[in-house]
Coordinates of C-alpha atoms in Angstrom, one line a residue:
M1 CA -28.7 4.7 13.0
S2 CA -28.6 1.1 12.9
T3 CA -27.2 -0.6 16.2
L4 CA -23.9 -2.1 15.0
P5 CA -22.3 -5.2 16.1
R6 CA -19.4 -5.4 18.4
Q7 CA -16.0 -5.4 17.1
L8 CA -13.7 -6.6 19.8
R9 CA -13.8 -10.3 20.5
F10 CA -11.7 -10.8 23.9
G11 CA -10.0 -13.9 24.1
V12 CA -7.3 -15.9 21.8
S13 CA -6.2 -13.7 19.2
P14 CA -3.2 -14.5 16.3
F15 CA -0.7 -12.7 18.4
G16 CA -1.8 -15.1 21.9
M17 CA -3.9 -14.9 24.5
A18 CA -5.4 -11.1 25.1
I19 CA -4.0 -9.1 28.0
L20 CA -7.3 -7.7 29.7
S21 CA -6.0 -4.8 31.9
A22 CA -9.2 -2.9 33.9
V23 CA -8.1 0.8 34.9
I24 CA -9.2 2.8 37.2
F25 CA -8.7 6.2 37.3
A26 CA -10.8 9.6 37.3
S27 CA -12.0 11.1 34.3
N28 CA -10.6 14.3 32.7
S29 CA -14.2 16.0 33.4
G30 CA -12.9 16.3 36.8
T31 CA -16.3 15.4 38.3
V32 CA -17.1 11.9 36.8
S33 CA -15.2 8.7 38.0
A34 CA -14.5 6.0 34.6
A35 CA -13.4 3.0 34.3
I36 CA -10.9 2.3 30.6
S37 CA -10.1 -1.5 29.8
L38 CA -7.0 -2.0 27.3
T39 CA -6.8 -4.8 25.3
S40 CA -3.8 -6.4 23.5
D41 CA -4.2 -7.2 19.9
P42 CA -8.2 -7.7 19.9
A43 CA -9.9 -9.2 16.4
L44 CA -11.3 -6.3 14.2
D45 CA -14.7 -6.8 12.7
F46 CA -16.9 -3.9 12.8
A47 CA -17.0 -0.4 13.6
D48 CA -19.1 2.8 13.4
V49 CA -16.1 4.6 12.4
Y50 CA -13.3 2.9 10.7
T51 CA -10.2 3.7 8.6
T52 CA -8.2 0.3 7.8
N53 CA -6.3 -2.0 9.1
P54 CA -2.9 -1.7 8.2
S55 CA -2.2 -4.9 8.8
A56 CA -4.0 -6.3 6.0
Y57 CA -1.7 -4.0 3.8
S58 CA 2.0 -2.9 3.6
T59 CA 2.4 -1.9 6.7
A60 CA 4.9 1.1 8.2
E61 CA 5.4 2.2 11.4
H62 CA 6.0 5.7 13.0
A63 CA 7.5 6.1 16.0
F64 CA 5.3 6.7 18.9
V65 CA 7.7 8.5 21.4
E66 CA 8.5 11.5 23.8
T67 CA 6.4 14.9 22.9
R68 CA 5.0 13.5 19.5
M69 CA 1.4 14.1 18.8
L70 CA 0.2 11.7 15.8
R71 CA -2.9 12.0 14.1
Q72 CA -5.6 10.7 11.9
T73 CA -8.7 12.4 10.2
F74 CA -11.9 10.9 9.8
K75 CA -15.6 11.3 8.9
N76 CA -18.7 10.1 10.6
D77 CA -22.0 9.3 8.9
A78 CA -24.1 8.6 12.1
A79 CA -24.3 9.9 15.3
F80 CA -23.5 6.8 18.0
D81 CA -22.1 6.6 21.6
I82 CA -18.9 5.8 21.7
G83 CA -18.2 2.9 23.6
Q84 CA -15.2 1.0 22.3
A85 CA -12.1 2.0 20.3
V86 CA -9.1 0.2 18.3
L87 CA -5.7 1.8 17.4
S88 CA -3.0 0.7 15.7
L89 CA -0.6 0.6 18.1
R90 CA 2.4 -1.3 18.4
L91 CA 3.2 -0.9 22.3
S92 CA 6.2 -2.4 24.4
G93 CA 3.8 -2.3 27.2
T94 CA 4.2 -0.7 31.1
D95 CA 4.0 -2.0 34.3
G96 CA 2.2 0.7 35.9
T97 CA 5.2 1.8 38.3
A98 CA 5.5 5.7 37.7
N99 CA 9.6 7.0 37.1
S100 CA 10.5 3.6 37.0
G101 CA 12.0 3.4 33.7
A102 CA 9.6 0.7 32.6
G103 CA 6.0 2.5 33.9
E104 CA 6.3 5.4 32.5
G105 CA 4.5 6.7 29.4
G106 CA 0.8 6.4 29.7
L107 CA -1.5 8.0 27.1
M108 CA -3.5 10.7 26.2
I109 CA -6.3 10.3 23.4
S110 CA -8.0 13.7 21.7
L111 CA -10.6 14.3 19.6
Y112 CA -11.0 17.4 17.4
Q113 CA -13.8 18.9 15.2
V114 CA -12.0 19.6 11.7
D115 CA -12.9 21.3 8.4
D116 CA -10.7 19.5 6.1
V117 CA -10.0 15.9 6.9
N118 CA -7.8 15.8 3.7
A119 CA -5.9 18.8 4.5
T120 CA -1.8 19.0 4.1
T121 CA -1.4 20.0 7.4
W122 CA -3.2 19.4 10.8
T123 CA -3.3 23.3 11.2
A124 CA -5.3 23.9 8.2
A125 CA -7.6 20.6 8.8
L126 CA -8.3 22.6 12.1
G127 CA -9.4 25.3 9.8
A128 CA -11.9 27.9 11.8
S129 CA -12.4 25.0 13.9
S130 CA -11.5 25.1 18.2
P131 CA -8.0 24.2 18.2
T132 CA -9.0 22.4 21.3
P133 CA -10.3 18.9 21.6
F134 CA -13.5 18.4 22.4
H135 CA -12.9 15.5 24.5
S136 CA -10.0 13.5 26.0
W137 CA -9.4 10.1 27.3
T138 CA -6.6 9.9 29.5
I139 CA -4.5 6.9 31.2
P140 CA -1.6 7.6 33.5
Q141 CA 1.4 6.6 34.1
T142 CA 0.5 4.5 37.2
T143 CA -1.8 2.4 34.2
S144 CA 0.0 -0.7 33.5
I145 CA -0.4 -0.8 29.4
P146 CA -0.2 -4.3 27.7
A147 CA 2.0 -5.0 24.9
T148 CA 0.5 -5.1 21.6
S149 CA 1.6 -6.4 18.1
D150 CA -0.9 -4.6 16.2
R151 CA -3.5 -3.1 18.1
L152 CA -4.6 -1.9 21.0
G153 CA -8.4 -1.8 22.3
L154 CA -10.1 0.8 25.0
T155 CA -13.4 0.1 26.4
F156 CA -15.3 3.1 27.9
T157 CA -17.6 3.5 31.0
G158 CA -19.5 6.3 32.5
A159 CA -18.3 9.6 31.3
D160 CA -15.6 8.3 29.0
V161 CA -18.4 6.9 26.9
I162 CA -19.7 10.4 24.7
N163 CA -21.5 10.9 21.7
L164 CA -20.1 11.9 18.7
P165 CA -22.7 13.7 15.9
V166 CA -22.7 13.4 12.6
R167 CA -20.0 15.4 10.8
N168 CA -19.3 14.2 7.1
T169 CA -20.8 17.5 4.9
G170 CA -18.2 18.4 2.3
T171 CA -14.1 18.3 4.1
T172 CA -15.4 18.3 7.7
G173 CA -14.9 15.5 9.8
Y174 CA -13.1 15.1 12.9
G175 CA -9.4 14.1 14.3
I176 CA -7.9 11.7 16.6
E177 CA -4.5 12.8 18.5
I178 CA -2.3 10.1 20.2
S179 CA 0.6 11.2 22.4
S180 CA 2.3 9.7 25.5
L181 CA 1.1 11.2 28.7
D182 CA 4.4 12.2 30.2
G183 CA 6.3 13.6 26.8
V184 CA 9.3 11.3 27.5
T185 CA 8.6 7.8 27.0
S186 CA 9.3 5.6 24.1
M187 CA 5.9 3.9 24.1
G188 CA 6.2 2.0 20.5
G189 CA 5.5 2.9 17.4
L190 CA 1.9 3.9 15.7
R191 CA 0.9 1.3 12.4
V192 CA -0.2 3.5 9.0
T193 CA -0.7 2.1 5.7
A194 CA 2.4 2.1 3.3
S195 CA 0.8 0.1 0.1
G196 CA 0.6 3.3 -2.3
I197 CA -3.1 3.1 -2.1
D198 CA -5.5 5.5 -0.4
D199 CA -7.3 2.7 0.9
Y200 CA -9.3 5.5 3.3
A201 CA -10.3 8.4 1.1
D202 CA -12.1 10.1 4.1
G203 CA -8.9 11.4 6.1
V204 CA -5.4 10.8 6.6
F205 CA -2.4 10.4 8.9
Y206 CA -0.3 13.2 10.2
R207 CA 2.9 13.3 11.6
E208 CA 4.1 15.0 14.8
D209 CA 5.3 18.1 12.8
G210 CA 1.7 18.5 11.7
T211 CA 2.5 17.4 7.9
I212 CA 1.4 14.5 5.9
S213 CA 3.5 11.3 5.7
R214 CA 2.1 10.6 2.2
P215 CA -1.6 11.5 1.2
E216 CA -2.4 7.8 0.7
R217 CA -1.2 7.0 4.3
D218 CA -3.6 6.2 7.2
A219 CA -3.1 5.0 10.7
G220 CA -5.7 2.1 11.7
L221 CA -8.7 4.0 13.9
A222 CA -11.9 1.7 14.7
L223 CA -14.9 3.7 17.2
I224 CA -17.7 0.9 18.2
A225 CA -21.0 2.0 19.4
E226 CA -21.9 1.0 23.2
G227 CA -23.9 -1.6 23.5
A228 CA -23.8 -3.1 19.9
L229 CA -25.4 -6.2 19.1
A230 CA -23.2 -9.7 18.2
A231 CA -22.7 -9.5 14.5
V232 CA -25.5 -11.7 11.9
P233 CA -23.9 -14.9 10.8
G234 CA -23.3 -13.9 6.9
D235 CA -24.2 -10.3 7.3
V236 CA -21.5 -8.4 5.6
D237 CA -22.7 -5.0 5.3
N238 CA -24.2 -4.9 9.2
D239 CA -27.9 -4.4 8.2
R240 CA -28.9 -7.5 9.9
E241 CA -30.4 -8.9 7.1
V242 CA -28.5 -11.7 4.7
D243 CA -29.0 -11.1 1.2
L244 CA -27.5 -9.8 -2.3
D245 CA -25.8 -6.8 -1.6
D246 CA -23.6 -9.1 1.2
F247 CA -23.0 -11.3 -1.7
T248 CA -21.7 -8.6 -3.7
I249 CA -19.4 -7.2 -1.4
I250 CA -17.8 -10.8 -1.2
S251 CA -18.0 -11.3 -5.1
D252 CA -15.8 -8.0 -5.6
N253 CA -13.2 -8.6 -3.0
L254 CA -12.9 -12.6 -3.6
R255 CA -9.2 -13.2 -3.2
N256 CA -8.3 -9.8 -1.9
L257 CA -6.7 -8.6 1.4
V258 CA -8.9 -6.5 3.4
G259 CA -9.0 -4.3 6.3
G260 CA -12.3 -5.9 8.1
R261 CA -16.1 -7.7 8.2
L262 CA -17.6 -4.6 6.1
Q263 CA -15.3 -5.7 3.0
G264 CA -16.1 -9.3 3.1
D265 CA -14.2 -10.8 5.5
L266 CA -16.7 -12.4 7.6
T267 CA -14.3 -15.0 9.0
G268 CA -11.3 -12.6 10.2
D269 CA -8.9 -14.0 8.8
G270 CA -7.8 -10.9 6.7
V271 CA -8.6 -12.2 3.2
V272 CA -11.9 -12.9 1.6
D273 CA -11.8 -15.9 0.7
F274 CA -14.5 -19.1 -0.1
N275 CA -14.7 -19.5 3.6
D276 CA -16.5 -16.0 3.8
F277 CA -18.5 -16.9 0.7
R278 CA -19.7 -20.4 2.8
E279 CA -20.8 -18.4 5.6
W280 CA -22.9 -16.4 3.9
K281 CA -24.5 -19.2 1.6
S282 CA -25.3 -21.1 4.8
N283 CA -27.1 -18.5 6.2
V284 CA -29.3 -16.4 3.2
P285 CA -32.4 -17.8 2.4
P286 CA -32.6 -20.7 -0.3
L287 CA -33.9 -18.9 -3.1
I288 CA -31.4 -15.5 -2.6
A289 CA -28.7 -17.8 -2.5
A290 CA -29.8 -19.8 -6.2
S291 CA -29.6 -16.3 -7.7
A292 CA -25.7 -16.1 -6.8
V293 CA -23.7 -16.7 -9.4
V294 CA -20.0 -17.3 -7.4
P295 CA -19.8 -21.2 -7.8
E296 CA -17.5 -23.0 -5.0
P297 CA -13.8 -24.2 -5.5
S298 CA -15.3 -27.7 -6.7
S299 CA -16.7 -26.1 -10.0
W300 CA -15.2 -23.3 -11.6
M301 CA -11.6 -22.9 -9.4
L302 CA -10.8 -26.6 -9.5
A303 CA -11.9 -26.9 -13.2
L304 CA -9.5 -24.0 -14.4
A305 CA -6.5 -25.6 -11.7
G306 CA -7.7 -29.0 -13.8
F307 CA -6.3 -27.0 -16.8
L308 CA -3.6 -25.4 -15.2
L309 CA -2.1 -28.3 -13.2
A310 CA -1.7 -30.0 -16.9
G311 CA 1.5 -27.7 -17.1
W312 CA 2.6 -28.5 -13.7
R313 CA 3.4 -32.0 -14.6
K314 CA 7.1 -32.2 -13.9
R315 CA 6.4 -29.8 -10.4
R316 CA 6.1 -31.8 -7.4
D317 CA 5.0 -29.3 -5.2
W318 CA 4.2 -25.6 -4.9
K319 CA 5.5 -23.6 -2.3
V320 CA 3.1 -20.3 -1.7
P321 CA 5.1 -17.4 -1.5
T322 CA 6.2 -15.6 2.0
F323 CA 5.7 -12.1 0.8
S324 CA 7.5 -9.0 2.2
R325 CA 4.3 -7.0 4.2
C326 CA 1.9 -10.1 3.5
R327 CA 0.2 -12.1 5.6
F328 CA 0.9 -15.4 4.6
A329 CA 3.6 -18.4 5.8
S330 CA 5.0 -20.5 3.3
C331 CA 2.5 -24.0 2.5
K332 CA 3.0 -26.4 0.3
V333 CA 0.2 -27.8 -1.8
Q334 CA 0.6 -31.4 -3.7
A335 CA -0.1 -31.1 -7.3
G336 CA -2.5 -33.9 -7.0
A337 CA -4.4 -32.5 -4.4
L338 CA -8.0 -31.3 -4.8
V339 CA -7.4 -28.1 -2.9
S340 CA -10.6 -26.1 -1.6
T341 CA -9.6 -23.1 -1.1
L342 CA -7.2 -22.1 -3.9
F343 CA -6.2 -18.2 -3.5
I344 CA -3.3 -16.2 -3.2
A345 CA -3.8 -12.6 -1.9
H346 CA -2.8 -9.4 -3.7
C347 CA 0.1 -8.2 -1.9
S348 CA 0.3 -4.3 -2.1
I349 CA 4.1 -4.7 -2.8
A350 CA 5.3 -5.9 -6.2
Q351 CA 8.6 -7.7 -6.6
A352 CA 10.1 -5.7 -8.8
A353 CA 12.6 -7.1 -11.0
I354 CA 15.3 -4.5 -10.5
T355 CA 19.3 -4.8 -10.2
F356 CA 21.7 -2.1 -9.2
T357 CA 25.0 -0.5 -10.5
S358 CA 27.2 1.7 -8.1
D359 CA 29.5 4.1 -9.0
G360 CA 28.9 3.7 -12.8
G361 CA 28.7 7.4 -13.6
Y362 CA 26.3 9.1 -15.7
P363 CA 25.6 8.3 -19.5
P364 CA 27.3 9.3 -21.6
S365 CA 30.0 11.5 -19.7
P366 CA 27.1 13.8 -20.2
T367 CA 27.7 17.8 -20.5
M368 CA 26.7 19.8 -16.8
G369 CA 23.1 20.4 -17.3
T370 CA 22.4 19.5 -21.0
P371 CA 19.6 17.4 -21.7
L372 CA 21.2 13.6 -22.9
V373 CA 18.8 14.0 -26.4
D374 CA 20.8 17.3 -27.4
Q375 CA 24.0 14.9 -26.8
A376 CA 24.8 12.8 -29.5
G377 CA 21.3 11.9 -30.2
V378 CA 21.3 9.8 -27.1
E379 CA 17.8 10.2 -25.5
G380 CA 17.0 10.7 -21.7
T381 CA 17.5 13.4 -19.2
F382 CA 19.9 14.6 -16.8
T383 CA 20.3 17.4 -14.0
L384 CA 23.6 17.6 -13.1
D385 CA 26.9 15.8 -11.3
P386 CA 27.5 17.5 -8.5
Q387 CA 31.0 16.6 -8.0
Q388 CA 31.7 18.8 -10.9
F389 CA 30.8 21.7 -8.6
S390 CA 30.4 22.2 -4.8
V391 CA 28.9 19.6 -3.5
A392 CA 26.8 19.1 -0.2
G393 CA 24.3 16.2 0.4
R394 CA 20.9 15.4 2.0
G395 CA 20.5 12.4 3.8
I396 CA 17.7 9.8 2.8
S397 CA 16.2 9.1 6.1
G398 CA 13.8 9.1 8.5
T399 CA 10.6 10.0 6.8
R400 CA 12.4 12.3 4.5
Q401 CA 11.1 12.6 1.0
L402 CA 13.5 14.4 -1.6
R403 CA 12.5 16.0 -4.8
Q404 CA 13.8 17.0 -8.0
S405 CA 11.8 18.8 -10.8
F406 CA 13.2 18.7 -14.7
Q407 CA 12.0 18.6 -18.0
V408 CA 12.1 16.0 -20.5
A409 CA 12.9 17.1 -24.2
E410 CA 12.3 14.0 -26.2
T411 CA 9.9 11.2 -25.6
F412 CA 12.1 8.3 -24.4
Y413 CA 11.8 4.7 -22.9
V414 CA 13.1 4.7 -19.1
G415 CA 15.5 1.9 -18.3
G416 CA 17.7 3.0 -15.8
I417 CA 17.5 6.0 -12.9
I418 CA 20.7 7.2 -11.7
L419 CA 20.9 9.0 -8.2
S420 CA 24.2 11.2 -7.4
H421 CA 24.0 8.9 -4.1
A422 CA 26.1 7.8 -1.4
H423 CA 24.8 4.4 -0.2
G424 CA 26.0 3.2 2.9
A425 CA 24.9 0.0 5.0
G426 CA 21.3 1.0 5.8
Q427 CA 19.1 -1.3 4.1
G428 CA 15.7 0.7 4.7
G429 CA 14.6 0.0 0.8
Y430 CA 13.2 2.8 -1.5
I431 CA 10.4 4.2 -2.9
I432 CA 10.9 6.6 -5.9
D433 CA 7.6 8.6 -7.3
F434 CA 7.2 10.2 -10.5
Y435 CA 5.0 13.3 -10.7
N436 CA 3.8 15.5 -13.5
V437 CA 4.4 19.2 -12.0
D438 CA 3.0 22.4 -13.9
D439 CA 5.9 24.6 -13.1
V440 CA 9.4 23.1 -12.7
T441 CA 10.7 26.4 -11.0
T442 CA 8.0 27.4 -8.6
S443 CA 9.3 27.8 -5.0
T444 CA 7.3 24.9 -3.3
W445 CA 6.8 21.3 -4.4
T446 CA 3.2 20.9 -5.7
P447 CA 3.3 18.1 -8.2
N448 CA -0.2 17.6 -10.0
G449 CA -1.9 15.1 -8.5
A450 CA -0.8 11.3 -7.8
P451 CA 2.6 9.7 -8.7
F452 CA 2.0 8.4 -12.1
K453 CA 4.7 5.6 -11.7
T454 CA 6.5 4.1 -8.7
I455 CA 9.7 2.1 -8.2
T456 CA 9.5 -0.2 -5.0
V457 CA 13.0 -1.6 -3.6
P458 CA 11.4 -3.2 0.1
N459 CA 13.5 -3.3 3.1
T460 CA 14.3 -7.0 2.5
V461 CA 16.3 -6.2 -0.6
N462 CA 20.1 -5.9 -0.3
V463 CA 20.9 -2.8 -1.8
P464 CA 25.0 -2.4 -2.8
S465 CA 26.9 0.8 -1.3
S466 CA 28.0 3.5 -3.8
S467 CA 30.0 6.6 -3.3
T468 CA 29.4 8.9 -5.8
T469 CA 26.3 7.4 -7.8
L470 CA 23.7 4.4 -7.6
E471 CA 21.6 3.3 -10.6
F472 CA 18.6 1.5 -10.3
V473 CA 18.2 -0.3 -13.7
L474 CA 15.0 -1.2 -14.8
S475 CA 13.4 -4.3 -16.8
G476 CA 10.3 -5.4 -18.0
A477 CA 7.2 -4.2 -16.7
D478 CA 9.8 -1.6 -14.4
S479 CA 10.4 0.3 -17.2
F480 CA 8.4 3.5 -18.6
T481 CA 7.9 5.7 -21.4
L482 CA 8.7 9.5 -20.4
D483 CA 6.8 11.3 -22.8
A484 CA 8.5 15.2 -24.1
R485 CA 7.4 17.9 -21.4
G486 CA 8.3 21.3 -21.1
D487 CA 11.0 23.7 -22.8
V488 CA 12.0 26.5 -19.9
G489 CA 14.1 28.1 -22.8
N490 CA 10.7 28.8 -24.3
S491 CA 8.8 29.7 -21.2
D492 CA 7.0 26.1 -20.8
N493 CA 7.5 25.4 -17.2
A494 CA 6.1 22.2 -17.5
G495 CA 7.7 19.5 -16.6
Y496 CA 8.4 16.6 -14.0
G497 CA 9.5 15.9 -11.0
I498 CA 10.9 12.9 -9.0
E499 CA 10.5 12.1 -5.4
V500 CA 13.2 9.5 -3.1
S501 CA 12.5 8.3 0.1
N502 CA 13.2 5.2 1.8
F503 CA 10.9 2.3 2.3
D504 CA 10.7 1.9 5.9
E505 CA 10.4 5.5 7.4
S506 CA 13.4 5.1 9.6
T507 CA 16.7 3.5 8.2
N508 CA 19.3 6.3 7.3
N509 CA 20.2 5.4 3.8
G510 CA 22.6 7.8 3.2
N511 CA 23.5 10.9 0.8
W512 CA 21.8 12.7 -2.3
F513 CA 24.2 14.8 -3.4
H514 CA 23.4 18.1 -4.6
S515 CA 25.4 21.5 -6.1
N516 CA 26.6 24.2 -3.5
N517 CA 28.1 26.5 -5.5
G518 CA 25.6 29.4 -5.3
T519 CA 25.0 29.2 -9.4
D520 CA 21.8 27.6 -11.1
N521 CA 23.5 24.9 -13.2
Y522 CA 20.7 23.2 -14.2
T523 CA 17.5 25.7 -15.0
A524 CA 14.8 23.5 -15.9
G525 CA 14.5 22.3 -12.5
R526 CA 14.8 22.5 -8.6
Y527 CA 15.5 20.8 -5.7
Y528 CA 13.4 20.3 -2.5
I529 CA 13.7 19.3 0.7
E530 CA 11.2 17.2 3.0
N531 CA 9.2 20.1 4.2
G532 CA 8.7 20.8 0.5
N533 CA 10.3 24.3 0.0
T534 CA 13.3 24.5 -2.3
S535 CA 17.3 25.9 -1.6
N536 CA 17.9 28.6 -3.8
N537 CA 20.1 27.8 -6.9
R538 CA 20.7 24.0 -6.0
D539 CA 20.0 20.8 -7.9
F540 CA 20.0 17.2 -6.5
G541 CA 22.1 15.1 -9.2
F542 CA 20.1 12.7 -11.4
A543 CA 19.8 11.1 -14.9
L544 CA 17.2 8.7 -16.6
R545 CA 19.1 6.6 -19.0
T546 CA 17.2 5.3 -21.9
T547 CA 16.5 1.8 -23.3
D548 CA 15.8 0.7 -26.9
V549 CA 13.5 -2.1 -25.6
Q550 CA 9.9 -0.8 -25.5
P551 CA 8.2 -1.6 -22.0
P552 CA 5.6 -4.7 -22.2
G553 CA 2.0 -3.8 -22.4
P554 CA -0.7 -5.6 -20.1
G555 CA -0.7 -9.4 -20.8
D556 CA 2.5 -9.4 -22.7
V557 CA 4.1 -12.2 -21.0
N558 CA 7.3 -12.5 -23.5
E559 CA 7.8 -8.7 -24.1
D560 CA 7.9 -9.1 -27.9
Q561 CA 5.5 -6.3 -28.3
A562 CA 2.4 -9.2 -28.8
V563 CA -0.7 -10.6 -26.8
D564 CA -1.0 -13.6 -28.2
L565 CA -1.1 -17.6 -27.5
A566 CA 2.9 -17.7 -27.3
D567 CA 2.0 -15.8 -23.6
L568 CA -0.7 -18.1 -22.6
Q569 CA 1.7 -20.8 -23.0
V570 CA 4.4 -19.6 -20.9
I571 CA 1.6 -18.9 -18.3
R572 CA -0.2 -22.6 -18.9
S573 CA 3.5 -23.7 -18.8
N574 CA 4.7 -22.2 -15.0
F575 CA 1.3 -21.9 -13.1
G576 CA 1.7 -22.3 -9.8
Q577 CA 5.6 -21.6 -9.8
T578 CA 7.0 -19.1 -7.3
P579 CA 9.4 -16.8 -7.2
A580 CA 8.4 -16.0 -10.8
T581 CA 9.4 -13.1 -12.9
R582 CA 7.1 -11.8 -16.1
I583 CA 8.7 -13.4 -18.6
E584 CA 8.2 -16.8 -16.5
G585 CA 4.3 -15.9 -16.5
D586 CA 4.1 -13.4 -13.3
L587 CA 2.3 -9.8 -15.0
S588 CA 0.8 -9.3 -11.7
S589 CA 4.1 -8.9 -9.9
N590 CA 3.1 -10.7 -6.8
N591 CA 6.3 -13.4 -7.0
L592 CA 3.8 -16.0 -8.5
V593 CA 1.6 -17.3 -11.7
F594 CA -2.0 -17.4 -11.1
F595 CA -5.1 -16.9 -12.1
E596 CA -4.4 -13.2 -12.2
D597 CA -1.7 -13.2 -14.6
F598 CA -4.0 -15.4 -16.6
R599 CA -7.2 -13.0 -16.1
E600 CA -5.0 -10.2 -17.2
W601 CA -3.5 -12.0 -20.4
K602 CA -7.2 -12.7 -21.3
N603 CA -8.5 -9.0 -21.0
N604 CA -5.6 -8.0 -23.0
Y605 CA -5.8 -10.4 -25.8
P606 CA -6.4 -8.9 -29.1
P607 CA -9.9 -10.4 -30.5
A608 CA -12.8 -8.7 -29.6
N609 CA -14.5 -12.0 -28.4
P610 CA -11.2 -14.0 -27.0
I611 CA -12.9 -17.0 -25.9
A612 CA -14.6 -17.6 -29.7
A613 CA -11.1 -16.9 -31.0
L614 CA -9.7 -19.6 -29.1
S615 CA -12.0 -21.8 -29.9
T616 CA -10.6 -23.5 -32.8
S617 CA -7.3 -24.3 -31.1
T618 CA -7.0 -23.7 -27.2
Q619 CA -10.5 -22.4 -25.1
V620 CA -9.7 -21.1 -22.0
P621 CA -13.1 -19.3 -20.9
E622 CA -13.3 -17.1 -17.6
P623 CA -14.4 -19.5 -14.5
S624 CA -17.6 -18.0 -14.4
T625 CA -18.6 -18.3 -17.5
V626 CA -18.0 -21.3 -19.0
L627 CA -17.1 -24.6 -16.5
L628 CA -17.2 -28.0 -18.3
A629 CA -15.0 -26.4 -20.7
M630 CA -12.2 -26.2 -18.6
L631 CA -11.8 -29.6 -18.2
G632 CA -10.8 -30.0 -21.7
F633 CA -7.6 -28.2 -20.9
A634 CA -6.6 -31.0 -18.8
G635 CA -5.1 -32.8 -22.0
W636 CA -3.7 -29.9 -23.9
G637 CA -0.2 -29.6 -24.4
S638 CA 0.6 -29.5 -28.3
L639 CA -0.2 -25.8 -28.4
A640 CA 3.0 -24.6 -30.4
R641 CA 5.6 -22.3 -28.5
R642 CA 6.8 -19.2 -29.9
R643 CA 10.1 -17.9 -29.7
S644 CA 10.4 -15.1 -26.9

């Protein structure tokens, strides 16, 4: 394997000066003494094994308390000696005085061989491999452990430096297990990703009960080789050469939030931007640099900005939004300024246009267990109203994911999601996922693949209280089409499943009510609790309200079911606006009208060659293709508006 650069840089971090705690103790081998140094919030650049940096994505946290053993699986592609490790732990810190109340805890970190890095349970992941760890690092209760905001760094010496062989064939790999040494103390939290995207495909995070939280979630982990060399400036892929391979990574991830250097973040600020491109360009041989086609902001980006700023004439300044769960503070850029690094990062949590209706009932006073499509021609779907039967409830709390399967008799547009739900004072936010299922009557929750639709309500949104029902009213791109699927009466058990959980995985959002009379009043589906098992003859109260408004397609700003110049005019007029909605040009749902929205419009404009089609009226080329033509947009203001 090639020698990899050192990941940890001890010194000042974004969270303040690093706290270095040298810890001397007997190695768990029982024969050799070793020392482990602990560091608060080390920089995150390179690693031989690297899962993800949760802080660069939408971040959740799982309490690191008491007897909990939290795990993450991973693969290793090249053998190396582990000299350092970084764990995504937010710790409150201890003073090293055992049994004093503040100094209890300690840490136990163990490594296992696993047979399946993506198994649904930790037991299944271990498979036929030994259920005991092949190595453990122990940090006693008498050790002073620094407080951290995002990461804990560990540097090993002596017998604590171990070799990690290659293990990546098929589904095989390794697992790391983290727990407090005393099994009593609340240490803090393990940070995991919550973006809804599987940022690390070669492993998964397991909770204390051995189940996965969500199949796409991962805890942050980095393992670094002992004696690793310093990074080569401009070298992204760590082959110790600065070449076009490095440029390609930067180009592919430009303006994206990323987890580290291997994804193009040479400057370590959590985002791939022109500062990273400049570092590459400053260190690459001149002939290679000349062949690269990503221009500096002074060419394509500022030219495009010149056009779009023409629609900005009445706006004196622009505020970059402070995203919930994104790492950017608000700043202002004067409209006339030449911005050298004009970008906005992709936030993984879209700010959905969702409103709420409390205790509004079901449409239109449906008969229990009868699909809405069978009632006066109203399309939709409906399970039952638990209030009409013996009613019970189950809390949407902690890490619980509650589900209900159902069938749809006729294709319709979904305009509202209604839950039999008593929402109290908790503001934990919601995640509502929709899945295809092959059998709505099966006794265990077995969805078919990943969710095809996700509705996200961050915990920063104030959700009103309710007593019997809570409706999530959808509009714009949040509404979606649900096709007819399944007919239990004709032995077709296919259908859908809805999964409801809270966004922060800790707050109690209140009860989702279900029937409790011992009779199967809804035969086209079942309810499933958090462990994936069903409960006999019970169903959650749930309905989908129809809308006559067809969900807009990609690129359709004004929601008139067409992608045309009227949509471009809206983007141009509102360019830089925040906050923003879809009908104001925010196609990418990041609360800002920006380049991403223009590109989505352009990619979906009907002509095969949108540049040529626009040449007679308004040419808006992609920045990487035609640069000077962009300047022509500075005076463009005569495009006829179409009524939306």
